[in-house]
Coordinates of C-alpha atoms in Angstrom, one line a residue:
X1 CA 0.0 0.0 0.0
X2 CA 1.4 3.4 -1.1
X3 CA 1.0 5.8 1.8
X4 CA 1.8 9.5 1.6
X5 CA 2.1 12.1 4.4
X6 CA 1.2 15.8 4.3
X7 CA 2.6 18.1 7.0
X8 CA 0.5 21.2 7.3
X9 CA 2.9 24.0 8.1
X10 CA 1.5 26.8 5.9
X11 CA 0.5 29.2 8.6
X12 CA 2.6 31.6 10.7
X13 CA 1.2 30.9 14.2
X14 CA 0.1 34.4 15.0
X15 CA -1.4 33.4 18.4
X16 CA 2.1 32.2 19.4
X17 CA 3.7 35.6 18.7
X18 CA 7.4 36.1 17.9
X19 CA 9.3 37.3 14.9
X20 CA 9.4 34.0 13.1
X21 CA 6.8 31.4 12.2
X22 CA 5.8 29.2 15.1
X23 CA 7.0 26.0 13.4
X24 CA 10.5 27.4 13.4
X25 CA 10.5 28.0 17.1
X26 CA 13.0 25.9 19.1
X27 CA 11.7 22.9 21.2
X28 CA 14.5 21.6 23.4
X29 CA 17.0 23.1 20.9
X30 CA 15.5 21.7 17.8
X31 CA 13.0 23.5 15.5
X32 CA 9.4 22.3 16.0
X33 CA 9.0 21.7 12.3
X34 CA 12.2 19.5 12.2
X35 CA 10.9 17.4 15.1
X36 CA 7.6 16.8 13.4
X37 CA 9.1 16.0 10.0
X38 CA 11.6 13.6 11.6
X39 CA 8.7 11.8 13.3
X40 CA 7.4 11.0 9.8
X41 CA 10.8 10.3 8.1
X42 CA 12.1 8.0 10.9
X43 CA 8.9 6.2 12.0
X44 CA 6.3 4.8 9.7
X45 CA 7.6 3.8 6.2
X46 CA 5.9 6.6 4.2
X47 CA 6.5 6.5 0.4
X48 CA 6.7 10.3 0.4
X49 CA 6.4 13.2 2.8
X50 CA 5.1 16.6 1.6
X51 CA 5.4 19.8 3.6
X52 CA 3.3 22.9 2.9
X53 CA 5.2 26.0 4.0
X54 CA 4.5 29.8 3.8
X55 CA 5.6 31.2 0.5
X56 CA 8.8 32.8 1.7
X57 CA 9.9 29.6 3.4
X58 CA 8.9 27.4 0.5
X59 CA 11.3 29.4 -1.7
X60 CA 14.3 28.8 0.6
X61 CA 13.3 25.8 2.9
X62 CA 15.6 24.8 5.8
X63 CA 18.2 22.2 5.0
X64 CA 16.5 19.6 7.2
X65 CA 13.7 19.4 4.6
X66 CA 16.1 18.0 1.9
X67 CA 14.4 14.6 2.1
X68 CA 10.8 15.8 1.7
X69 CA 8.7 17.5 -1.1
X70 CA 8.1 21.2 -0.3
X71 CA 5.1 23.0 -1.6
X72 CA 3.8 26.5 -1.1
X73 CA 0.9 26.8 1.3
X74 CA -2.3 28.8 0.9
X75 CA -4.2 31.4 2.9
X76 CA -6.2 28.8 4.7
X77 CA -5.4 25.4 6.1
X78 CA -7.5 23.7 3.5
X79 CA -5.8 25.6 0.8
X80 CA -2.4 24.4 2.0
X81 CA -3.5 20.8 2.2
X82 CA -5.0 21.1 -1.3
X83 CA -1.7 22.4 -2.7
X84 CA 0.1 19.4 -1.0
X85 CA -2.5 17.0 -2.3
X86 CA -1.8 18.2 -5.8
X87 CA 1.8 17.0 -5.4
X88 CA 1.0 13.5 -4.1
X89 CA 2.1 10.7 -6.3
X90 CA -0.6 9.1 -8.5
X91 CA 0.1 5.7 -7.0
X92 CA -0.8 6.9 -3.5
X93 CA -3.6 5.0 -1.8
X94 CA -3.8 6.5 1.7
X95 CA -2.8 10.0 2.7
X96 CA -2.0 11.1 6.3
X97 CA -2.3 14.8 7.3
X98 CA -0.6 16.1 10.4
X99 CA -0.2 19.5 12.0
X100 CA 3.4 20.7 12.1
X101 CA 2.6 22.1 15.5
X102 CA 2.2 18.5 17.0
X103 CA 5.9 17.5 17.2
X104 CA 5.4 14.8 19.9
X105 CA 3.4 12.4 17.7
X106 CA 4.3 8.8 18.3
X107 CA 5.0 6.1 15.6
X108 CA 2.3 3.9 17.1
X109 CA -0.3 6.7 16.8
X110 CA 0.6 7.2 13.2
X111 CA 0.4 3.5 12.5
X112 CA -3.0 2.9 14.0
X113 CA -4.5 5.9 12.2
X114 CA -3.2 4.7 8.9
X115 CA -4.5 1.2 9.6
X116 CA -8.0 2.5 10.5
X117 CA -8.1 4.7 7.3
X118 CA -7.1 1.8 5.2
X119 CA -10.0 -0.3 6.7
X120 CA -12.7 2.4 7.0
X121 CA -11.8 5.0 4.4
X122 CA -11.2 7.9 6.9
X123 CA -9.9 8.0 10.5
X124 CA -8.6 10.6 12.9
X125 CA -6.8 10.4 16.2
X126 CA -9.0 11.8 19.0
X127 CA -9.2 11.8 22.8
X128 CA -12.4 11.0 24.6
X129 CA -13.5 13.7 27.0
X130 CA -12.8 12.9 30.6
X131 CA -14.5 16.0 32.1
X132 CA -18.1 16.9 32.2
X133 CA -18.8 19.0 29.1
X134 CA -21.0 22.1 29.3
X135 CA -22.3 24.1 26.3
X136 CA -22.6 27.8 26.9
X137 CA -23.6 30.9 25.0
X138 CA -21.9 34.2 24.4
X139 CA -23.0 35.5 27.8
X140 CA -21.3 32.6 29.5
X141 CA -24.6 31.0 30.5
X142 CA -24.7 27.2 30.4
X143 CA -27.4 26.0 28.0
X144 CA -27.0 22.3 28.4
X145 CA -24.7 19.5 29.6
X146 CA -23.4 17.2 26.8
X147 CA -22.9 13.4 27.4
X148 CA -19.1 13.2 27.7
X149 CA -19.0 9.6 26.3
X150 CA -20.1 11.2 23.0
X151 CA -17.5 14.0 23.1
X152 CA -14.1 13.5 21.4
X153 CA -11.3 16.0 21.1
X154 CA -9.8 15.8 17.6
X155 CA -6.0 15.6 17.0
X156 CA -3.9 14.8 14.0
X157 CA -2.8 12.6 12.3
X158 CA -5.9 12.3 10.2
X159 CA -5.8 9.7 7.4
X160 CA -7.9 9.2 4.3
X161 CA -8.1 6.9 1.4
X162 CA -7.3 9.0 -1.7
X163 CA -10.9 9.1 -3.0
X164 CA -12.3 10.2 0.3
X165 CA -9.8 13.1 0.6
X166 CA -10.4 14.1 -3.0
X167 CA -14.1 14.4 -2.3
X168 CA -13.4 16.4 0.9
X169 CA -11.0 18.8 -0.9
X170 CA -13.5 19.5 -3.6
X171 CA -15.4 21.4 -0.9
X172 CA -12.3 23.2 0.3
X173 CA -12.6 26.2 -2.1
X174 CA -16.3 26.9 -1.2
X175 CA -16.2 26.0 2.5
X176 CA -15.6 28.4 5.3
X177 CA -12.4 28.1 7.2
X178 CA -12.3 24.5 8.5
X179 CA -10.1 23.4 11.4
X180 CA -9.4 19.9 10.0
X181 CA -9.9 17.8 7.0
X182 CA -12.4 15.5 8.8
X183 CA -14.9 18.3 8.8
X184 CA -14.8 18.4 5.0
X185 CA -14.9 14.6 4.7
X186 CA -18.1 14.6 6.9
X187 CA -19.7 17.3 4.8
X188 CA -18.8 15.2 1.7
X189 CA -20.9 12.4 3.2
X190 CA -18.2 10.1 4.4
X191 CA -18.0 8.3 7.8
X192 CA -14.9 9.2 9.7
X193 CA -13.6 6.5 12.2
X194 CA -12.2 7.5 15.6
X195 CA -8.9 6.0 16.9
X196 CA -7.5 6.5 20.4
X197 CA -5.3 9.6 20.5
X198 CA -2.4 10.4 22.7
X199 CA -2.4 13.0 25.5
X200 CA 1.2 13.7 24.8
X201 CA 0.4 14.6 21.3
X202 CA -0.3 18.2 22.2
X203 CA -0.6 21.1 19.7
X204 CA 1.8 24.0 20.3
X205 CA -0.3 27.1 20.0
X206 CA 1.1 29.4 22.8
X207 CA 4.4 29.7 24.6
X208 CA 2.8 27.9 27.5
X209 CA 2.2 24.9 25.2
X210 CA 5.9 25.0 24.2
X211 CA 6.9 24.9 27.9
X212 CA 4.6 21.9 28.4
X213 CA 6.2 20.1 25.4
X214 CA 9.6 20.8 26.9
X215 CA 8.5 19.1 30.1
X216 CA 7.0 16.1 28.3
X217 CA 10.3 15.6 26.4
X218 CA 12.0 15.6 29.8
X219 CA 15.1 13.4 30.0
X220 CA 14.6 12.3 26.3
X221 CA 15.5 15.8 25.1
X222 CA 18.5 16.1 27.5
X223 CA 19.8 12.7 26.2
X224 CA 19.6 14.1 22.7
X225 CA 21.3 17.4 23.6
X226 CA 24.7 16.0 22.8
X227 CA 25.4 14.1 19.5
X228 CA 28.5 12.6 17.9
X229 CA 29.3 12.1 14.3
X230 CA 32.3 10.8 12.4
X231 CA 33.7 11.6 9.0
X232 CA 36.2 10.0 6.6
X233 CA 37.9 11.1 3.4
X234 CA 40.7 9.8 1.2
X235 CA 42.2 11.4 -1.9
X236 CA 45.1 10.4 -4.3
X237 CA 48.2 12.5 -4.4
X238 CA 48.9 13.8 -7.9
X239 CA 51.4 16.1 -9.5
X240 CA 50.3 19.6 -10.5
X241 CA 47.9 20.3 -7.6
X242 CA 48.5 22.3 -4.4
X243 CA 48.3 20.3 -1.2
X244 CA 45.6 21.9 0.9
X245 CA 44.7 20.5 4.4
X246 CA 42.4 22.3 6.8
X247 CA 42.5 25.4 4.7
X248 CA 46.3 25.6 4.8
X249 CA 48.5 25.2 1.7
X250 CA 51.4 22.9 2.6
X251 CA 54.6 23.0 0.5
X252 CA 54.9 19.7 -1.3
X253 CA 55.5 18.4 -4.8
X254 CA 52.0 16.8 -5.1
X255 CA 48.5 17.7 -4.1
X256 CA 45.2 15.9 -3.6
X257 CA 43.1 15.0 -6.6
X258 CA 39.4 16.0 -6.5
X259 CA 36.5 18.0 -7.9
X260 CA 36.9 20.8 -5.3
X261 CA 40.3 21.7 -3.8
X262 CA 40.2 18.2 -2.3
X263 CA 40.9 19.4 1.2
X264 CA 40.4 16.0 3.0
X265 CA 40.5 17.5 6.5
X266 CA 37.6 19.9 5.7
X267 CA 35.7 17.1 3.9
X268 CA 36.0 14.7 6.9
X269 CA 35.0 17.4 9.4
X270 CA 32.1 18.4 7.2
X271 CA 30.8 14.8 7.1
X272 CA 31.3 14.5 10.8
X273 CA 29.2 17.5 11.8
X274 CA 26.5 16.8 9.2
X275 CA 26.3 13.2 10.4
X276 CA 26.0 14.2 14.0
X277 CA 23.0 16.4 13.1
X278 CA 21.5 13.6 10.9
X279 CA 21.7 16.2 8.1
X280 CA 23.1 14.0 5.3
X281 CA 26.7 14.1 4.0
X282 CA 28.9 16.3 1.9
X283 CA 28.0 14.5 -1.3
X284 CA 24.3 15.4 -0.9
X285 CA 24.9 19.1 -0.2
X286 CA 27.9 19.6 -2.5
X287 CA 27.8 16.9 -5.2
X288 CA 30.9 16.4 -7.4
X289 CA 28.5 16.3 -10.4
X290 CA 27.7 20.0 -9.9
X291 CA 30.0 22.4 -11.7
X292 CA 29.3 25.0 -9.0
X293 CA 31.7 23.1 -6.7
X294 CA 34.5 22.7 -9.2
X295 CA 37.7 23.8 -7.5
X296 CA 35.6 25.1 -4.5
X297 CA 37.3 26.2 -1.4
X298 CA 36.5 23.5 1.1
X299 CA 36.7 25.9 4.1
X300 CA 33.7 27.7 2.5
X301 CA 31.9 24.3 2.2
X302 CA 32.6 23.7 5.9
X303 CA 31.2 27.0 6.8
X304 CA 28.0 26.2 4.9
X305 CA 27.8 22.9 6.8
X306 CA 27.9 24.8 10.0
X307 CA 25.0 27.0 8.7
X308 CA 23.1 23.8 8.0
X309 CA 23.4 22.3 11.5
X310 CA 22.8 25.8 13.0
X311 CA 19.5 25.9 11.2
X312 CA 18.7 22.5 12.8
X313 CA 19.5 24.0 16.3
X314 CA 23.0 22.6 16.8
X315 CA 26.4 24.1 17.5
X316 CA 29.8 22.4 17.3
X317 CA 31.4 21.7 20.7
X318 CA 34.6 20.2 19.5
X319 CA 36.3 18.2 16.7
X320 CA 39.1 15.7 16.7
X321 CA 41.0 15.0 13.4
X322 CA 43.5 12.4 12.4
X323 CA 45.4 13.0 9.2
X324 CA 47.1 9.8 7.9
X325 CA 50.0 10.7 5.5
X326 CA 53.3 9.1 5.0
X327 CA 54.7 12.4 3.8
X328 CA 55.0 15.4 4.0
X329 CA 55.6 16.0 7.7
X330 CA 52.5 17.8 9.1
X331 CA 53.8 18.8 12.5
X332 CA 54.9 22.3 11.4
X333 CA 51.4 23.0 10.0
X334 CA 49.2 21.6 12.7
X335 CA 48.6 24.8 14.6
X336 CA 47.7 26.7 11.4
X337 CA 45.2 23.9 10.4
X338 CA 43.6 24.0 13.9
X339 CA 43.2 27.8 13.7
X340 CA 41.8 27.6 10.2
X341 CA 39.3 24.9 11.0
X342 CA 38.3 26.7 14.2
X343 CA 37.5 29.9 12.4
X344 CA 35.3 28.0 9.9
X345 CA 33.5 26.3 12.7
X346 CA 33.1 29.5 14.7
X347 CA 34.7 28.0 17.8
X348 CA 37.9 28.5 19.8
X349 CA 41.1 26.8 18.6
X350 CA 41.2 24.9 21.8
X351 CA 38.1 23.0 20.7
X352 CA 39.9 21.7 17.6
X353 CA 42.4 18.8 17.6
X354 CA 44.5 17.8 14.6
X355 CA 46.9 14.9 14.7
X356 CA 49.3 13.6 12.0
X357 CA 50.0 9.9 11.7
X358 CA 51.9 7.8 9.1
X359 CA 50.6 4.5 7.8
X360 CA 53.9 2.7 8.5
X361 CA 54.5 2.1 4.8
X362 CA 51.3 0.1 4.4
X363 CA 49.0 0.3 1.3
X364 CA 48.7 3.4 -0.9
X365 CA 48.9 5.8 2.0
X366 CA 52.1 4.2 3.2
X367 CA 53.5 4.3 -0.3
X368 CA 52.9 8.1 -0.4
X369 CA 50.2 7.8 -3.1
X370 CA 47.3 9.1 -1.0
X371 CA 46.2 10.8 2.2
X372 CA 43.3 9.8 4.4
X373 CA 41.5 11.7 7.2
X374 CA 39.3 10.6 10.1
X375 CA 37.3 13.1 12.1
X376 CA 35.0 13.0 15.0
X377 CA 32.7 15.9 15.9
X378 CA 30.7 16.6 19.1
X379 CA 27.7 18.9 18.6
X380 CA 25.2 20.1 21.1
X381 CA 21.8 21.9 21.1
X382 CA 22.4 25.7 20.7
X383 CA 21.2 27.6 23.7

């Protein structure tokens, strides 16, 4: 069964306040939107994830959305969902819609909502009311008491077979502003099944909600506050190229062969910090098939990688680099490499370690035909 996911993130969260859209606010050091998208990329095996963003964000989406389809949202929620629906693959059979402002959604909640939609045609996560429910009027006078066993508080995800959602969205252009897609499906004459929601799956609407989400994350977020990544790179030594390591040109009769300046130190460190942030690798962001990166300065690529992880809420704590080269001797250049890498990372030189090793005459490195670099990076949530 081909299952698609739509993340509704086309609004700006005016009730939350702040200079930037609510979905970009930090939750335990990670943007709300990233947490929500990650829940769909790393949990249920969706065939595609589509994110509807405000127009300005859709033009230049954050780097952590590289693995999803980004579309421009509309003025209303139903317009954003309709735009995303238009980008769904023709083979899709079930479509799940989720609010970007619900970043604590669990894989099990997603799975049972999908299963119910596949069986019944439409399903939403919902919590049954636990308190006595009163219906009042504008003057705050109670008019009646509703039977709480019939009252459910709707959440997302909400899932629909494609035909059901298509029927619902046909009403979107003429309907008043609706708060969820289930309303449209109901108006289109479809029965919508209820599945047990999750009290932790709260919607972040105000700063108080954000504080509550921080508390719910608890030790889970603190455990994720520090992350480690490793990087590796190897290049052949060839005549007619400068030898550049860590942004420092080292006097030698050969240099490293590559599409960019082949700075193996910067490449390994770039992969290490991107990996620690689960943000892909150097090949994804700066492919050697792209002429734009021909002879590129790898220090600048490293700076761009720092921007990518910064957008995801992370900062570099320290890096440790091992350069394996039979020759030339690297000791005279270690301090310059440390300083250059530290500047690119925006950290103090004391947070950068660079060590030179030989390969004891073994393989192409030991024969002086290549140089390899290993790097480990520690990153932490930016405060």
